[in-house]
mmCIF file of C-alpha atoms and ligand atoms in Angstrom:
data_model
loop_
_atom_site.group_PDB
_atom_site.id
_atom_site.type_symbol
_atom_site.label_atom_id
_atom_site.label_comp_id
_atom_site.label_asym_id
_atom_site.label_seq_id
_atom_site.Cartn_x
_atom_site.Cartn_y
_atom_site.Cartn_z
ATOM 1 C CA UNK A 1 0.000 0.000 0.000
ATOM 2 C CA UNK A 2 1.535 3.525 -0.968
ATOM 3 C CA UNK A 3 1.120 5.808 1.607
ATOM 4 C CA UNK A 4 1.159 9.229 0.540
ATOM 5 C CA UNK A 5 1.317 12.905 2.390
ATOM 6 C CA UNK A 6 -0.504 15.365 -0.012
ATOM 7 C CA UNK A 7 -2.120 18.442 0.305
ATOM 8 C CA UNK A 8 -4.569 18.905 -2.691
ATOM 9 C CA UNK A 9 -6.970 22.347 -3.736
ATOM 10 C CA UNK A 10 -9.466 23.366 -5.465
ATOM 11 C CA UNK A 11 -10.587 26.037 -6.627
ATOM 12 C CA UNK A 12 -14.189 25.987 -5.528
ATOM 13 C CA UNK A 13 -16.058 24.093 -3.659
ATOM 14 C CA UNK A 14 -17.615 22.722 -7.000
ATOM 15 C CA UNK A 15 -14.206 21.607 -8.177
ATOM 16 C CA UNK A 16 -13.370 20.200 -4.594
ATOM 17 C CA UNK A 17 -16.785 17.942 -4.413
ATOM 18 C CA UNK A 18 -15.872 16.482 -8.019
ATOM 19 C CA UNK A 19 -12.578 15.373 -6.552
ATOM 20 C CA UNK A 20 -13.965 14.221 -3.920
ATOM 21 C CA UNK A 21 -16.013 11.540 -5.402
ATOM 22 C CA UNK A 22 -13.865 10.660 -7.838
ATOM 23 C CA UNK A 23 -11.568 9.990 -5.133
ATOM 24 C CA UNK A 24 -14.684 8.192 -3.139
ATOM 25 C CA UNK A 25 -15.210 5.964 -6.344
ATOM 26 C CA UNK A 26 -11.643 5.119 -7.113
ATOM 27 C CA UNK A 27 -10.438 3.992 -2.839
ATOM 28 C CA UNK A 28 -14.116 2.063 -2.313
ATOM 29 C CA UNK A 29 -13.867 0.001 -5.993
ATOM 30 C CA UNK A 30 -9.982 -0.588 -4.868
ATOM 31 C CA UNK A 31 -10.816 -1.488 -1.063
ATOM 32 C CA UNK A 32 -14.007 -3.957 -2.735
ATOM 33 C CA UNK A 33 -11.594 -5.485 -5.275
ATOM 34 C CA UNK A 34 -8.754 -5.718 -2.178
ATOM 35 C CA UNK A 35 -10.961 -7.201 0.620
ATOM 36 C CA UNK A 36 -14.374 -7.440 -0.740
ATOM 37 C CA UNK A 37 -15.660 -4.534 1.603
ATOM 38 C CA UNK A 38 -15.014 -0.360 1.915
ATOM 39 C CA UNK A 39 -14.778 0.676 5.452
ATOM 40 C CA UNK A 40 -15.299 4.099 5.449
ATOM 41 C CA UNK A 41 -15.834 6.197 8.696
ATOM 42 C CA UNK A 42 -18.232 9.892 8.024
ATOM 43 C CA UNK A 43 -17.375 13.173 9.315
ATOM 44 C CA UNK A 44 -20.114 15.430 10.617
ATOM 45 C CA UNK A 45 -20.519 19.297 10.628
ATOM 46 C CA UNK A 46 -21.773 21.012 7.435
ATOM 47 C CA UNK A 47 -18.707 20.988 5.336
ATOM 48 C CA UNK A 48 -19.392 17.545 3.787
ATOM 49 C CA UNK A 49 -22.395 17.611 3.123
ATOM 50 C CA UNK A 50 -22.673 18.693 -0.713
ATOM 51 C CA UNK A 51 -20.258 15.789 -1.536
ATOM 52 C CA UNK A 52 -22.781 13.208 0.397
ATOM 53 C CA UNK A 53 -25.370 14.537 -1.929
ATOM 54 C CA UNK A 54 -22.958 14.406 -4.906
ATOM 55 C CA UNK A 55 -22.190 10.942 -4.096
ATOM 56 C CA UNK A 56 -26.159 10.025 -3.703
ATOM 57 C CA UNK A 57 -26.277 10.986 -7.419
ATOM 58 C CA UNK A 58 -23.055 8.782 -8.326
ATOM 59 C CA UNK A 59 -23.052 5.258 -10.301
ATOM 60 C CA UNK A 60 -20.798 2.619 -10.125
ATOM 61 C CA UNK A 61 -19.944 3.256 -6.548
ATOM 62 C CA UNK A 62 -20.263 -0.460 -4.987
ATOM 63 C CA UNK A 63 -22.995 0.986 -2.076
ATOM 64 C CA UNK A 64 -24.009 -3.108 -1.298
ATOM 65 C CA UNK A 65 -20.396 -3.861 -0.126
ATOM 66 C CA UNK A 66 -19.888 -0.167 2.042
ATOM 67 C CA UNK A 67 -19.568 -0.333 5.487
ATOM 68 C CA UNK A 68 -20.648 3.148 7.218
ATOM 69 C CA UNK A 69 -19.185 4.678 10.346
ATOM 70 C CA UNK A 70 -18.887 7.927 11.767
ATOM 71 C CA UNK A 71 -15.605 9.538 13.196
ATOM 72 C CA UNK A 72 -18.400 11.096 15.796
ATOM 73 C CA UNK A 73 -21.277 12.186 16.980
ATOM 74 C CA UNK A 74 -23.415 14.769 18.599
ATOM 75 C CA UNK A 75 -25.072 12.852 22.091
ATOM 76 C CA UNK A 76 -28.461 13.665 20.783
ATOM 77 C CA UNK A 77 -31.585 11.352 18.610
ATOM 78 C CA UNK A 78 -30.958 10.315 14.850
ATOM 79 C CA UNK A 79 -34.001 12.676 14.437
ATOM 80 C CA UNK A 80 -32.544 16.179 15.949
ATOM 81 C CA UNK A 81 -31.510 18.957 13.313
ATOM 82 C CA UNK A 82 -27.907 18.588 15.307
ATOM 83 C CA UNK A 83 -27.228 14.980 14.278
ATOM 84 C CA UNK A 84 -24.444 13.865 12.596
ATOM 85 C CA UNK A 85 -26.117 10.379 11.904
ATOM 86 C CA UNK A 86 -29.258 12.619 10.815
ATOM 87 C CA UNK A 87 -27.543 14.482 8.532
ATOM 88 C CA UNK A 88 -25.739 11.456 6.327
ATOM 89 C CA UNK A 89 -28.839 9.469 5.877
ATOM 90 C CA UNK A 90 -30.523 12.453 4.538
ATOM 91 C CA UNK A 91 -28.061 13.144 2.386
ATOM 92 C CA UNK A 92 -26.566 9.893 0.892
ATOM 93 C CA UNK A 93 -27.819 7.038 3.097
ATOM 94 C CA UNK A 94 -31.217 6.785 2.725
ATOM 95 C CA UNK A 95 -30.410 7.365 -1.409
ATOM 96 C CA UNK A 96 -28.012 4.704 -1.835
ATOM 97 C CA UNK A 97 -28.353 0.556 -1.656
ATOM 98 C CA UNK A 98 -26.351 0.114 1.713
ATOM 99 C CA UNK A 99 -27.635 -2.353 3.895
ATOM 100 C CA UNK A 100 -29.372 -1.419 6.693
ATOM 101 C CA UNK A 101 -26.920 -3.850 8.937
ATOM 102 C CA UNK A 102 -23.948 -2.182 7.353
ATOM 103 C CA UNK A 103 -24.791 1.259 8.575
ATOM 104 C CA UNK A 104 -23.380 2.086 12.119
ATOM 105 C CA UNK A 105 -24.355 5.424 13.849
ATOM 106 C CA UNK A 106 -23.560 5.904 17.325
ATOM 107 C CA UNK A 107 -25.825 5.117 19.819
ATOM 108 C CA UNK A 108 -27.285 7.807 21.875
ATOM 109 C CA UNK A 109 -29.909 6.568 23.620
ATOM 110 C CA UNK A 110 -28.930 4.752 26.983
ATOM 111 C CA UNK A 111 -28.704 8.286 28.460
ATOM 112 C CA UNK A 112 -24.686 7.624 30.109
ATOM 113 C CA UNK A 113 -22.822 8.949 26.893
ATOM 114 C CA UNK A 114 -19.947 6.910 28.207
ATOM 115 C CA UNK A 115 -22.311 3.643 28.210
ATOM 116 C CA UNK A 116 -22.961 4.952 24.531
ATOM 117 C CA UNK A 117 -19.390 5.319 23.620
ATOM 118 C CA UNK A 118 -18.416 1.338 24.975
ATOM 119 C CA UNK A 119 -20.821 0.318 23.190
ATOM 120 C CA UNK A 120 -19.577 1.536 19.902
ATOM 121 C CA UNK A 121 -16.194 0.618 20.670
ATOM 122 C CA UNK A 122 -17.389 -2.977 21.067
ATOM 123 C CA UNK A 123 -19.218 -2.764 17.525
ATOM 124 C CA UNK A 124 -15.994 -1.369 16.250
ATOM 125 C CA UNK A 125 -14.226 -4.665 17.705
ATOM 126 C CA UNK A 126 -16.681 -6.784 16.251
ATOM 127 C CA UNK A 127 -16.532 -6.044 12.758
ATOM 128 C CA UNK A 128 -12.593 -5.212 12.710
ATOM 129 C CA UNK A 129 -11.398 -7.009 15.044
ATOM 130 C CA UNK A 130 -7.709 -5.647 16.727
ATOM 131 C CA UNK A 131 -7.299 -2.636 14.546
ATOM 132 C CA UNK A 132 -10.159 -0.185 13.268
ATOM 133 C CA UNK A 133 -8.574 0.119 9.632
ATOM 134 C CA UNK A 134 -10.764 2.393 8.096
ATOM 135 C CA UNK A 135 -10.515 2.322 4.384
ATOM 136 C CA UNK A 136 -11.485 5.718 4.123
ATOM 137 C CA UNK A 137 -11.726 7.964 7.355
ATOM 138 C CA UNK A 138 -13.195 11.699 6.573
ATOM 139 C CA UNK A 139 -12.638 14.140 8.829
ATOM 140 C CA UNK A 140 -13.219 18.107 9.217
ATOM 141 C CA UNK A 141 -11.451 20.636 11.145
ATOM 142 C CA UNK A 142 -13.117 23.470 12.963
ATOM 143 C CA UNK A 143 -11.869 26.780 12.847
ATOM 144 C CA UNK A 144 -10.282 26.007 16.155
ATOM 145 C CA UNK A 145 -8.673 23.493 14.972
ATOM 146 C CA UNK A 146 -10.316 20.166 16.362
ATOM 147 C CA UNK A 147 -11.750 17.314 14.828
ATOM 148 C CA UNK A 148 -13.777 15.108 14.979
ATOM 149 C CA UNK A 149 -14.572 16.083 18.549
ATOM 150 C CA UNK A 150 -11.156 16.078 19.916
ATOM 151 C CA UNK A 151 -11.363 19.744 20.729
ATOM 152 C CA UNK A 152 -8.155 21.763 21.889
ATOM 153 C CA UNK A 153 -7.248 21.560 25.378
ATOM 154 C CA UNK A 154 -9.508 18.789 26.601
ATOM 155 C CA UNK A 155 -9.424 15.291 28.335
ATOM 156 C CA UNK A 156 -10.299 13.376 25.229
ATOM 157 C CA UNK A 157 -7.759 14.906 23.477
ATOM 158 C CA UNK A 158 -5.623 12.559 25.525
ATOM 159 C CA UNK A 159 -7.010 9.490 25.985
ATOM 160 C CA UNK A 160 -4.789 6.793 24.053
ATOM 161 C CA UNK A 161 -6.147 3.372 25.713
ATOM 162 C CA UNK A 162 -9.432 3.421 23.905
ATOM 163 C CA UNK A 163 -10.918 3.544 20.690
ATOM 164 C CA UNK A 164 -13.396 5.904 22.042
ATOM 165 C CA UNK A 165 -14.336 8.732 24.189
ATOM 166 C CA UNK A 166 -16.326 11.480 25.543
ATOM 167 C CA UNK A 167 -15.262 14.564 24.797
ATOM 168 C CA UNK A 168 -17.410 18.077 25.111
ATOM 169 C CA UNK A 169 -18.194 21.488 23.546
ATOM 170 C CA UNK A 170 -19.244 24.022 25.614
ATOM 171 C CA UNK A 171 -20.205 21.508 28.130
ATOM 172 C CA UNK A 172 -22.035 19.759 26.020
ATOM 173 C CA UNK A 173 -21.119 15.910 25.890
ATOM 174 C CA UNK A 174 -19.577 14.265 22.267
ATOM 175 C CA UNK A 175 -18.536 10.757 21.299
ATOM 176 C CA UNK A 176 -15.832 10.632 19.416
ATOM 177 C CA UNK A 177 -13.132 8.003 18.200
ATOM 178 C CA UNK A 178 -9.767 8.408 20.038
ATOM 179 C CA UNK A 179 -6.109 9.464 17.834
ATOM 180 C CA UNK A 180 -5.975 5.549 18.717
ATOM 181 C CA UNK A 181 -8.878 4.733 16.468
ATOM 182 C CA UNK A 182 -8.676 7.744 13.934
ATOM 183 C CA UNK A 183 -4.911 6.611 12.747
ATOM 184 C CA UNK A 184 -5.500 2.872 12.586
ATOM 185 C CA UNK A 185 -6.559 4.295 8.775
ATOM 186 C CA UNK A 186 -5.389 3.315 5.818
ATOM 187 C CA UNK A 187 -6.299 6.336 4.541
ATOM 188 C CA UNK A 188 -7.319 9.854 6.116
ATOM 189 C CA UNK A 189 -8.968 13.107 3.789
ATOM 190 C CA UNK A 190 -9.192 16.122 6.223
ATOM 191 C CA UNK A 191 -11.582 17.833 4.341
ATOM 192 C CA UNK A 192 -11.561 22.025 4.290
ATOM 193 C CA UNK A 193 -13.615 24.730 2.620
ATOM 194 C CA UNK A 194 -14.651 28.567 3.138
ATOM 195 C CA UNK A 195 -12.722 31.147 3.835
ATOM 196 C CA UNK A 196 -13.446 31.106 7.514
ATOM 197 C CA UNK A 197 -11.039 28.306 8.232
ATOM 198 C CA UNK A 198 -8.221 29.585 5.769
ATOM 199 C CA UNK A 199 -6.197 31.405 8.473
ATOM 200 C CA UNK A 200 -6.122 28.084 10.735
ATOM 201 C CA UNK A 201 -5.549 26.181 7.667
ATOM 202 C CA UNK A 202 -2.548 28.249 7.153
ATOM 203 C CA UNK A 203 -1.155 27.654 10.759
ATOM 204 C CA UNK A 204 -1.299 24.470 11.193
ATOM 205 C CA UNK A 205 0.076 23.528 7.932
ATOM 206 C CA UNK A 206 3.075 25.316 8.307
ATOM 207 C CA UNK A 207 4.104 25.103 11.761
ATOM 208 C CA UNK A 208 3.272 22.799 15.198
ATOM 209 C CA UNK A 209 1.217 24.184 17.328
ATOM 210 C CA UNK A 210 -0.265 21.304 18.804
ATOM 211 C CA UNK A 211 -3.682 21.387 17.855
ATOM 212 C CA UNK A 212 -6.162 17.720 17.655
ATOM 213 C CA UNK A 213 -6.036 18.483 13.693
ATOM 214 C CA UNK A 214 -1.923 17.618 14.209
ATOM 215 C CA UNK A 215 -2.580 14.593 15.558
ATOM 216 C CA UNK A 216 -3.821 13.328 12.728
ATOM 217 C CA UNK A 217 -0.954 10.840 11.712
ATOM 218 C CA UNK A 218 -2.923 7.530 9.967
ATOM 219 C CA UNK A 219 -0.435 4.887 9.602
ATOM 220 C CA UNK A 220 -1.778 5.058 6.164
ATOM 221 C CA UNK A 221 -2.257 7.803 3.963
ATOM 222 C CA UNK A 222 -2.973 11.724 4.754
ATOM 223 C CA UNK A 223 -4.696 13.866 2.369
ATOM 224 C CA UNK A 224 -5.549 17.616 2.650
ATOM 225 C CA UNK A 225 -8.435 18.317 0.674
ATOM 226 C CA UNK A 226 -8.673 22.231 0.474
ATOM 227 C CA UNK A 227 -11.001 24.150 -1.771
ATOM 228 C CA UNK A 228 -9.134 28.057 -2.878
ATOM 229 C CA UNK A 229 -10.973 29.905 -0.516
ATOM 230 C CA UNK A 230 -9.654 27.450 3.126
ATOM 231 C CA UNK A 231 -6.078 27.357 1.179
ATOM 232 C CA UNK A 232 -5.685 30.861 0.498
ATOM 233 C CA UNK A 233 -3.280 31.903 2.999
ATOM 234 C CA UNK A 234 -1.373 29.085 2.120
ATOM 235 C CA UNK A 235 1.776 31.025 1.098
ATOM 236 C CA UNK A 236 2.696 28.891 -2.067
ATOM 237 C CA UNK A 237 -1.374 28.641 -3.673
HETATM 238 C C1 6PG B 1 -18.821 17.549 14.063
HETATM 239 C C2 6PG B 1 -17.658 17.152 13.202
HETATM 240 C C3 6PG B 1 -16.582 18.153 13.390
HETATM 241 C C4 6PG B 1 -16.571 18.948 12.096
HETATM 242 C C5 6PG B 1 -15.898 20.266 12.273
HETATM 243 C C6 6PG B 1 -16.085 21.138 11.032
HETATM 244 O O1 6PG B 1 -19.433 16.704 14.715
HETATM 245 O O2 6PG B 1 -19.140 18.755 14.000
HETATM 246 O O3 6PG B 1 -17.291 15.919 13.221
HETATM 247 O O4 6PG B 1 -15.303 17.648 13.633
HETATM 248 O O5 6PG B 1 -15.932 18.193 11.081
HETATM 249 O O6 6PG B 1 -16.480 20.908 13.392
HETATM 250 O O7 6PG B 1 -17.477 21.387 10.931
HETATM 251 P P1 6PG B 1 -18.079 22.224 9.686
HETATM 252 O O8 6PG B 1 -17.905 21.359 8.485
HETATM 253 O O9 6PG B 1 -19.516 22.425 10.042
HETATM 254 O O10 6PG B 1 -17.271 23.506 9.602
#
């Protein structure tokens, strides 16, 4: 497997969503013809979701043999406007032949978010057994540099021993998959647009400053999928 470092842009958002699922098409027929199944774990947030609904319009993408995850997840229903879950199966799940038992949101519902995140943790053991080697793991940053929701300066940020977590925003709890779980990938897109997040996108490309977004290192491959406006203070676009 060639494992690669690149940081790609596009002009627009347009341009960046065609990449996108050509790059979608080309890793999930390659992971299908390689081990007869494409692992790929969802980011949430807004960014992604024209290329979900680009990718609901695609053919030849081999939905029966996908395998959804999510790299986290908001502890609220399937059904509230805040869910990441929510969100996908609007936009490509409930368009696309996946199987029902191949589809894998968190669960929220037990009311301990902790309970919530073991649980998903022992799914993820289940179906990959001593490493969670995502095929494809897609993954956003916030404009304060986290992702996921590894946000800067707290306790999940840390946590190493599990595949999962707790973490929080504004007090508000979050499951999220641990560094330990998010660089088991094979491969990793961080996936950037608007202008709002160009100035963070400049940062913590070009120096360390120990944001979650820097802890990104897959054991696979890392791509930086920027559209112009999030690369512009890049000082060589
Ligand atoms: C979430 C995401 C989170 C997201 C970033 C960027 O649950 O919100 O997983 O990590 O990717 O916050 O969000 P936007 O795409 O909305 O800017």
């Amino acid at each position: 497997m060639m494992v690669q470092r690149a940081i790609q842009v596009y002009a627009t958002l347009d341009d960046l969503v065609l990449a996108g699922v050509a790059l979608w098409r080309e890793m999930s027929r390659a992971a299908v013809a390689a081990h007869g199944c494409f692992r790929v774990a969802l980011a949430g947030g807004s960014t992604p979701k024209r290329l979900y609904a680009a990718l609901a319009k695609e053919h030849g993408i081999p939905w029966e043999s996908t395998w959804v995850f999510w790299g986290d997840e908001r502890y609220v229903p399937p059904d509230h406007p805040d869910s990441n879950a929510g969100m996908a199966q609007a936009a490509l799940l409930n368009h696309v032949p996946i199987p029902k038992k191949q589809i894998f949101p968190w669960p929220t519902h037990s009311g301990d978010p902790w309970l919530d995140a073991a649980a998903y943790a022992a799914t993820l053991r289940h179906v990959f057994g001593d490493s969670p080697t995502w095929d494809l793991l897609l993954l956003g940053m916030g404009d304060d540099g986290h992702t996921a929701s590894l946000f800067p300066g707290t306790a999940a940020v840390q946590v190493q021993n599990t595949w999962t977590t707790v973490g929080e925003k504004g007090g508000d709890p979050r499951l999220t998959l641990t560094f330990a779980a998010l660089n088991a990938a094979r491969c990793a897109v961080i996936w950037v647009a608007g202008s709002g997040k160009a100035k963070r996108v400049q940062e913590v490309l070009s120096q360390a400053v120990g944001l979650p977004i820097q802890g990104i290192k897959p054991q696979g491959s890392l791509i930086w999928m920027l559209d112009g406006e999030a690369a512009a203070a890049l000082p060589w676009v």
